Structures are given as C-alpha cells and as structure tokens.
Amino acid sequence: IEVSQDFTISLDRIKAYLIAHPETDVIMGCGSVPTPTGVMALQELGYEPGEILWTGVDIMPETVVGIRAGYGAVNVDEIWSYGFLGTVALYMRVKYGATVGDLPIWTDMVGAHNIEDFVWLLGD
C-alpha cells in the first residue's frame, strides 16, 4: 500500500488495510515511517505478537518497542549506499577513469535476541 512520510497518515492507511484485508500474513515497512507505523498498527488493532509477521528497515523508538514486545525484527543498514555508492563509482569511472575498490556496507538483522546491542543508534 502507499503510505506517507507522516506518521498519522501512514498509521491510518496501514490500519485501514489490515481491517479490509484480515487475511494479511506479513507487514514489511520500507523506511523510517512505514516500519514503525506497521507495528503501531498491529498493537493498536490488538494483534498479538506473531499473528501477523512484521519486519522493516530502520531503528526508531517505536520499532524498538515492537521488537522488545516480540512482534518481529528489522534490518539496520545503510540502504541508500547500495544505489548512491554505485552511482558515485560509475561517475568516477566515466569522468576520471578511476576504478573504485570494495565499498563496505554494514547491515544486520535486529530482533529480540540482539536489540539491546543496537539501541545506541537512537542516541540519548
């Protein structure tokens, strides 16, 4: 479904979808708004952890709450790097003839088993 970068709009759209489609098995948020609002929708509609699988991208305070409650896991990575760094490498090759070496990109799945290792990403 199309969501929004506004938490309220995104939450309302996900809840409306879940109500209209009770056969839903999985919610996957692709970003810093749809990921937390996905788990918020599950909680607000009274779903128990595991009834609908939840996953997404990014660590936000709401995603930490969802992970700790057992709703699912999220991926923490530098997702923009996959496209951006490739584009920079291509530009450097075409413009300067330079070949870019390895471009390390960090990624990890964060779930109930390791959430405490990642809460530092939220800052103070």
Coordinates of N, CA and C in Angstrom, one line a residue:
I1 N 0.8 -1.2 0.0 CA 0.0 0.0 0.0 C 0.9 1.2 0.0
E2 N 0.4 2.3 -0.5 CA 1.1 3.6 -0.5 C 0.9 4.2 0.9
V3 N 2.0 4.5 1.6 CA 1.9 5.1 2.9 C 2.5 6.6 2.7
S4 N 2.7 7.2 3.8 CA 3.1 8.6 3.8 C 4.3 8.8 4.7
Q5 N 5.0 9.9 4.6 CA 6.1 10.2 5.5 C 5.5 10.9 6.8
D6 N 4.2 11.0 6.8 CA 3.5 11.5 8.0 C 3.1 10.3 8.8
F7 N 3.5 10.2 10.1 CA 3.2 9.1 10.9 C 1.7 8.8 11.0
T8 N 0.9 9.9 11.2 CA -0.6 9.7 11.4 C -1.2 9.1 10.1
I9 N -0.8 9.7 9.0 CA -1.4 9.2 7.7 C -1.0 7.8 7.5
S10 N 0.3 7.5 7.6 CA 0.8 6.1 7.4 C 0.1 5.1 8.3
L11 N 0.0 5.5 9.6 CA -0.7 4.6 10.6 C -2.1 4.3 10.2
D12 N -2.8 5.4 9.8 CA -4.2 5.2 9.4 C -4.4 4.3 8.2
R13 N -3.5 4.5 7.2 CA -3.6 3.7 6.0 C -3.3 2.2 6.3
I14 N -2.3 1.9 7.1 CA -2.0 0.6 7.4 C -3.1 -0.1 8.2
K15 N -3.7 0.6 9.2 CA -4.8 0.1 9.9 C -6.0 -0.2 9.0
A16 N -6.3 0.7 8.1 CA -7.4 0.5 7.2 C -7.2 -0.7 6.3
Y17 N -5.9 -0.9 5.9 CA -5.6 -2.0 5.0 C -5.8 -3.3 5.8
L18 N -5.3 -3.4 7.0 CA -5.4 -4.6 7.9 C -6.9 -4.9 8.2
I19 N -7.7 -3.9 8.4 CA -9.1 -4.1 8.7 C -9.8 -4.6 7.4
A20 N -9.5 -4.1 6.2 CA -10.1 -4.5 5.0 C -9.5 -5.9 4.5
H21 N -8.3 -6.3 4.9 CA -7.7 -7.5 4.5 C -7.2 -8.3 5.7
P22 N -8.2 -9.0 6.3 CA -7.8 -9.8 7.5 C -7.0 -11.0 7.2
E23 N -6.8 -11.3 5.9 CA -6.0 -12.5 5.5 C -4.5 -12.1 5.5
T24 N -4.2 -10.9 5.8 CA -2.8 -10.4 5.7 C -1.9 -11.3 6.7
D25 N -0.8 -11.7 6.1 CA 0.2 -12.5 6.9 C 1.4 -11.8 7.4
V26 N 1.8 -10.8 6.6 CA 3.1 -10.1 6.8 C 2.9 -8.6 6.6
I27 N 3.6 -7.8 7.4 CA 3.7 -6.4 7.1 C 5.2 -6.1 7.0
M28 N 5.6 -5.5 5.9 CA 7.0 -5.1 5.7 C 7.1 -3.6 5.4
G29 N 7.7 -2.9 6.3 CA 7.9 -1.4 6.2 C 9.2 -1.1 5.5
C30 N 9.1 -0.3 4.5 CA 10.3 0.1 3.7 C 10.7 1.5 4.0
G31 N 11.2 1.7 5.3 CA 11.6 3.1 5.6 C 11.4 3.4 7.0
S32 N 11.8 4.6 7.4 CA 11.7 5.1 8.8 C 10.3 5.5 9.2
V33 N 9.3 5.5 8.4 CA 7.9 5.8 8.8 C 7.1 4.5 8.7
P34 N 7.1 3.8 7.5 CA 6.2 2.6 7.4 C 6.7 1.5 8.3
T35 N 7.9 1.4 8.7 CA 8.3 0.3 9.6 C 7.7 0.5 11.0
P36 N 7.9 1.6 11.7 CA 7.3 1.8 13.0 C 5.8 1.8 12.9
T37 N 5.2 2.5 11.9 CA 3.8 2.5 11.9 C 3.1 1.2 11.6
G38 N 3.9 0.3 11.0 CA 3.4 -1.1 10.8 C 3.1 -1.8 12.2
V39 N 4.1 -1.7 13.0 CA 4.0 -2.4 14.3 C 3.0 -1.6 15.2
M40 N 3.0 -0.3 15.1 CA 2.0 0.5 15.8 C 0.6 0.1 15.4
A41 N 0.3 -0.1 14.1 CA -1.0 -0.5 13.7 C -1.4 -1.9 14.3
L42 N -0.4 -2.8 14.3 CA -0.7 -4.1 14.9 C -1.1 -4.0 16.3
Q43 N -0.3 -3.2 17.1 CA -0.6 -3.0 18.5 C -1.9 -2.3 18.7
E44 N -2.2 -1.3 18.0 CA -3.5 -0.5 18.2 C -4.7 -1.4 17.8
L45 N -4.5 -2.3 16.8 CA -5.7 -3.1 16.4 C -5.8 -4.4 17.3
G46 N -4.9 -4.5 18.3 CA -5.0 -5.7 19.2 C -4.4 -7.0 18.8
Y47 N -3.6 -7.0 17.7 CA -2.9 -8.2 17.3 C -1.9 -8.6 18.3
E48 N -1.8 -9.9 18.6 CA -0.7 -10.4 19.4 C 0.6 -10.6 18.6
P49 N 1.7 -10.6 19.3 CA 3.0 -10.9 18.5 C 2.9 -12.2 17.8
G50 N 3.3 -12.2 16.6 CA 3.3 -13.5 15.8 C 2.0 -13.7 15.0
E51 N 0.9 -13.0 15.3 CA -0.3 -13.2 14.5 C -0.1 -12.8 13.1
I52 N 0.5 -11.6 12.9 CA 1.0 -11.1 11.6 C 2.4 -10.8 11.8
L53 N 3.2 -11.4 10.9 CA 4.7 -11.1 10.9 C 5.0 -9.7 10.5
W54 N 5.9 -9.1 11.2 CA 6.3 -7.7 11.0 C 7.8 -7.6 10.8
T55 N 8.2 -6.8 9.8 CA 9.6 -6.6 9.6 C 9.7 -5.2 8.8
G56 N 10.9 -4.8 8.7 CA 11.1 -3.5 8.0 C 12.6 -3.0 8.1
V57 N 12.7 -1.8 7.9 CA 14.1 -1.2 7.8 C 14.1 0.0 8.8
D58 N 15.1 0.1 9.6 CA 15.4 1.2 10.4 C 15.1 1.0 11.9
I59 N 15.9 1.6 12.7 CA 15.6 1.5 14.2 C 15.1 2.9 14.6
M60 N 13.9 2.9 15.1 CA 13.2 4.0 15.6 C 12.7 3.6 17.0
P61 N 12.3 4.6 17.9 CA 11.8 4.2 19.2 C 10.7 3.2 19.1
E62 N 9.8 3.4 18.2 CA 8.6 2.6 18.0 C 9.0 1.2 17.6
T63 N 10.0 1.1 16.7 CA 10.5 -0.3 16.3 C 11.1 -1.0 17.4
V64 N 11.8 -0.3 18.3 CA 12.4 -0.9 19.5 C 11.3 -1.5 20.4
V65 N 10.3 -0.8 20.6 CA 9.1 -1.2 21.4 C 8.5 -2.5 20.8
G66 N 8.4 -2.5 19.5 CA 7.8 -3.6 18.8 C 8.7 -4.8 18.8
I67 N 10.0 -4.7 18.7 CA 10.9 -5.8 18.8 C 10.9 -6.4 20.2
R68 N 11.0 -5.5 21.2 CA 11.0 -6.0 22.5 C 9.7 -6.7 22.9
A69 N 8.6 -6.3 22.3 CA 7.3 -7.0 22.6 C 7.2 -8.3 21.8
G70 N 8.1 -8.6 20.9 CA 8.1 -9.8 20.2 C 7.4 -9.8 18.8
Y71 N 7.1 -8.6 18.3 CA 6.3 -8.6 17.0 C 7.2 -9.0 15.8
G72 N 8.5 -8.8 15.9 CA 9.3 -9.1 14.7 C 10.7 -8.6 14.8
A73 N 11.3 -8.3 13.7 CA 12.7 -7.9 13.6 C 12.8 -6.9 12.4
V74 N 13.8 -6.1 12.5 CA 14.1 -5.1 11.4 C 15.5 -5.2 11.0
N75 N 15.7 -4.7 9.8 CA 17.1 -4.6 9.2 C 17.7 -3.2 9.4
V76 N 18.9 -3.2 9.9 CA 19.6 -1.9 10.1 C 20.7 -1.9 9.1
D77 N 20.7 -0.9 8.2 CA 21.7 -0.9 7.2 C 21.8 0.5 6.6
E78 N 22.8 0.6 5.7 CA 23.0 1.9 5.0 C 22.3 1.7 3.6
I79 N 21.0 1.5 3.6 CA 20.3 1.2 2.4 C 20.6 2.1 1.2
W80 N 20.7 3.4 1.5 CA 20.9 4.4 0.5 C 22.2 4.1 -0.2
S81 N 23.2 3.5 0.5 CA 24.5 3.2 0.0 C 24.5 2.3 -1.2
Y82 N 23.6 1.4 -1.3 CA 23.5 0.4 -2.4 C 23.4 1.2 -3.7
G83 N 22.6 2.2 -3.8 CA 22.4 2.9 -5.0 C 23.4 4.1 -5.2
F84 N 23.5 4.8 -4.1 CA 24.4 6.0 -4.1 C 25.8 5.7 -4.4
L85 N 26.4 4.8 -3.7 CA 27.8 4.5 -3.8 C 28.1 3.9 -5.2
G86 N 27.1 3.1 -5.7 CA 27.3 2.5 -7.1 C 27.3 3.6 -8.1
T87 N 26.4 4.6 -7.9 CA 26.4 5.8 -8.8 C 27.7 6.6 -8.8
V88 N 28.2 6.8 -7.6 CA 29.5 7.5 -7.4 C 30.6 6.7 -8.1
A89 N 30.6 5.4 -7.9 CA 31.7 4.6 -8.6 C 31.6 4.7 -10.1
L90 N 30.4 4.7 -10.6 CA 30.2 4.8 -12.1 C 30.6 6.2 -12.6
Y91 N 30.3 7.2 -11.8 CA 30.7 8.6 -12.2 C 32.2 8.7 -12.2
M92 N 32.8 8.2 -11.2 CA 34.3 8.3 -11.1 C 35.0 7.5 -12.3
R93 N 34.4 6.4 -12.7 CA 34.9 5.6 -13.8 C 34.8 6.4 -15.1
V94 N 33.6 7.0 -15.3 CA 33.3 7.7 -16.6 C 34.1 9.0 -16.7
K95 N 34.0 9.8 -15.6 CA 34.6 11.1 -15.6 C 36.2 11.1 -15.5
Y96 N 36.7 10.2 -14.6 CA 38.1 10.2 -14.4 C 38.9 8.9 -14.7
G97 N 38.1 7.9 -15.1 CA 38.8 6.6 -15.4 C 39.2 5.9 -14.2
A98 N 38.7 6.3 -13.0 CA 39.1 5.7 -11.8 C 38.3 4.5 -11.5
T99 N 38.9 3.5 -10.9 CA 38.2 2.3 -10.5 C 38.1 2.3 -9.0
V100 N 36.9 2.2 -8.5 CA 36.6 2.2 -7.1 C 36.8 0.8 -6.6
G101 N 37.5 0.6 -5.5 CA 37.6 -0.7 -4.9 C 36.4 -1.2 -4.1
D102 N 36.6 -2.0 -3.2 CA 35.5 -2.5 -2.4 C 34.8 -1.4 -1.6
L103 N 33.5 -1.4 -1.6 CA 32.7 -0.5 -0.9 C 31.9 -1.2 0.3
P104 N 32.5 -1.2 1.5 CA 31.9 -1.9 2.5 C 30.6 -1.3 3.0
I105 N 29.5 -2.1 3.1 CA 28.2 -1.6 3.5 C 27.8 -2.5 4.7
W106 N 27.5 -1.9 5.8 CA 27.1 -2.6 7.0 C 25.6 -2.9 7.0
T107 N 25.3 -4.1 7.4 CA 23.8 -4.5 7.6 C 23.7 -5.5 8.7
D108 N 22.6 -5.5 9.3 CA 22.3 -6.5 10.4 C 20.9 -6.7 10.6
M109 N 20.4 -7.8 11.0 CA 19.0 -8.0 11.4 C 19.0 -7.9 12.9
V110 N 18.0 -7.1 13.3 CA 17.8 -6.8 14.8 C 16.5 -7.4 15.2
G111 N 16.6 -8.3 16.2 CA 15.4 -8.9 16.8 C 15.5 -8.9 18.3
A112 N 14.6 -9.6 18.9 CA 14.6 -9.7 20.4 C 15.9 -10.2 20.9
H113 N 16.6 -11.0 20.2 CA 17.8 -11.6 20.6 C 19.0 -10.7 20.7
N114 N 18.9 -9.5 20.0 CA 20.1 -8.6 20.0 C 19.7 -7.1 20.0
I115 N 18.4 -6.8 20.3 CA 18.0 -5.4 20.3 C 18.8 -4.5 21.2
E116 N 19.2 -5.0 22.3 CA 20.0 -4.2 23.3 C 21.3 -3.8 22.7
D117 N 21.8 -4.5 21.8 CA 23.1 -4.2 21.1 C 23.0 -3.0 20.2
F118 N 21.7 -2.6 19.8 CA 21.5 -1.6 18.8 C 20.8 -0.3 19.3
V119 N 20.3 -0.3 20.5 CA 19.5 0.9 20.9 C 20.4 2.1 21.0
W120 N 21.7 2.0 21.0 CA 22.6 3.1 21.0 C 22.4 3.9 19.7
L121 N 21.9 3.3 18.6 CA 21.7 4.0 17.4 C 20.7 5.2 17.5
L122 N 19.8 5.1 18.6 CA 18.8 6.1 18.8 C 19.4 7.3 19.5
G123 N 20.6 7.2 20.0 CA 21.2 8.3 20.7 C 20.7 8.4 22.1
D124 N 20.8 9.6 22.7 CA 20.3 9.7 24.1 C 18.8 9.9 24.2

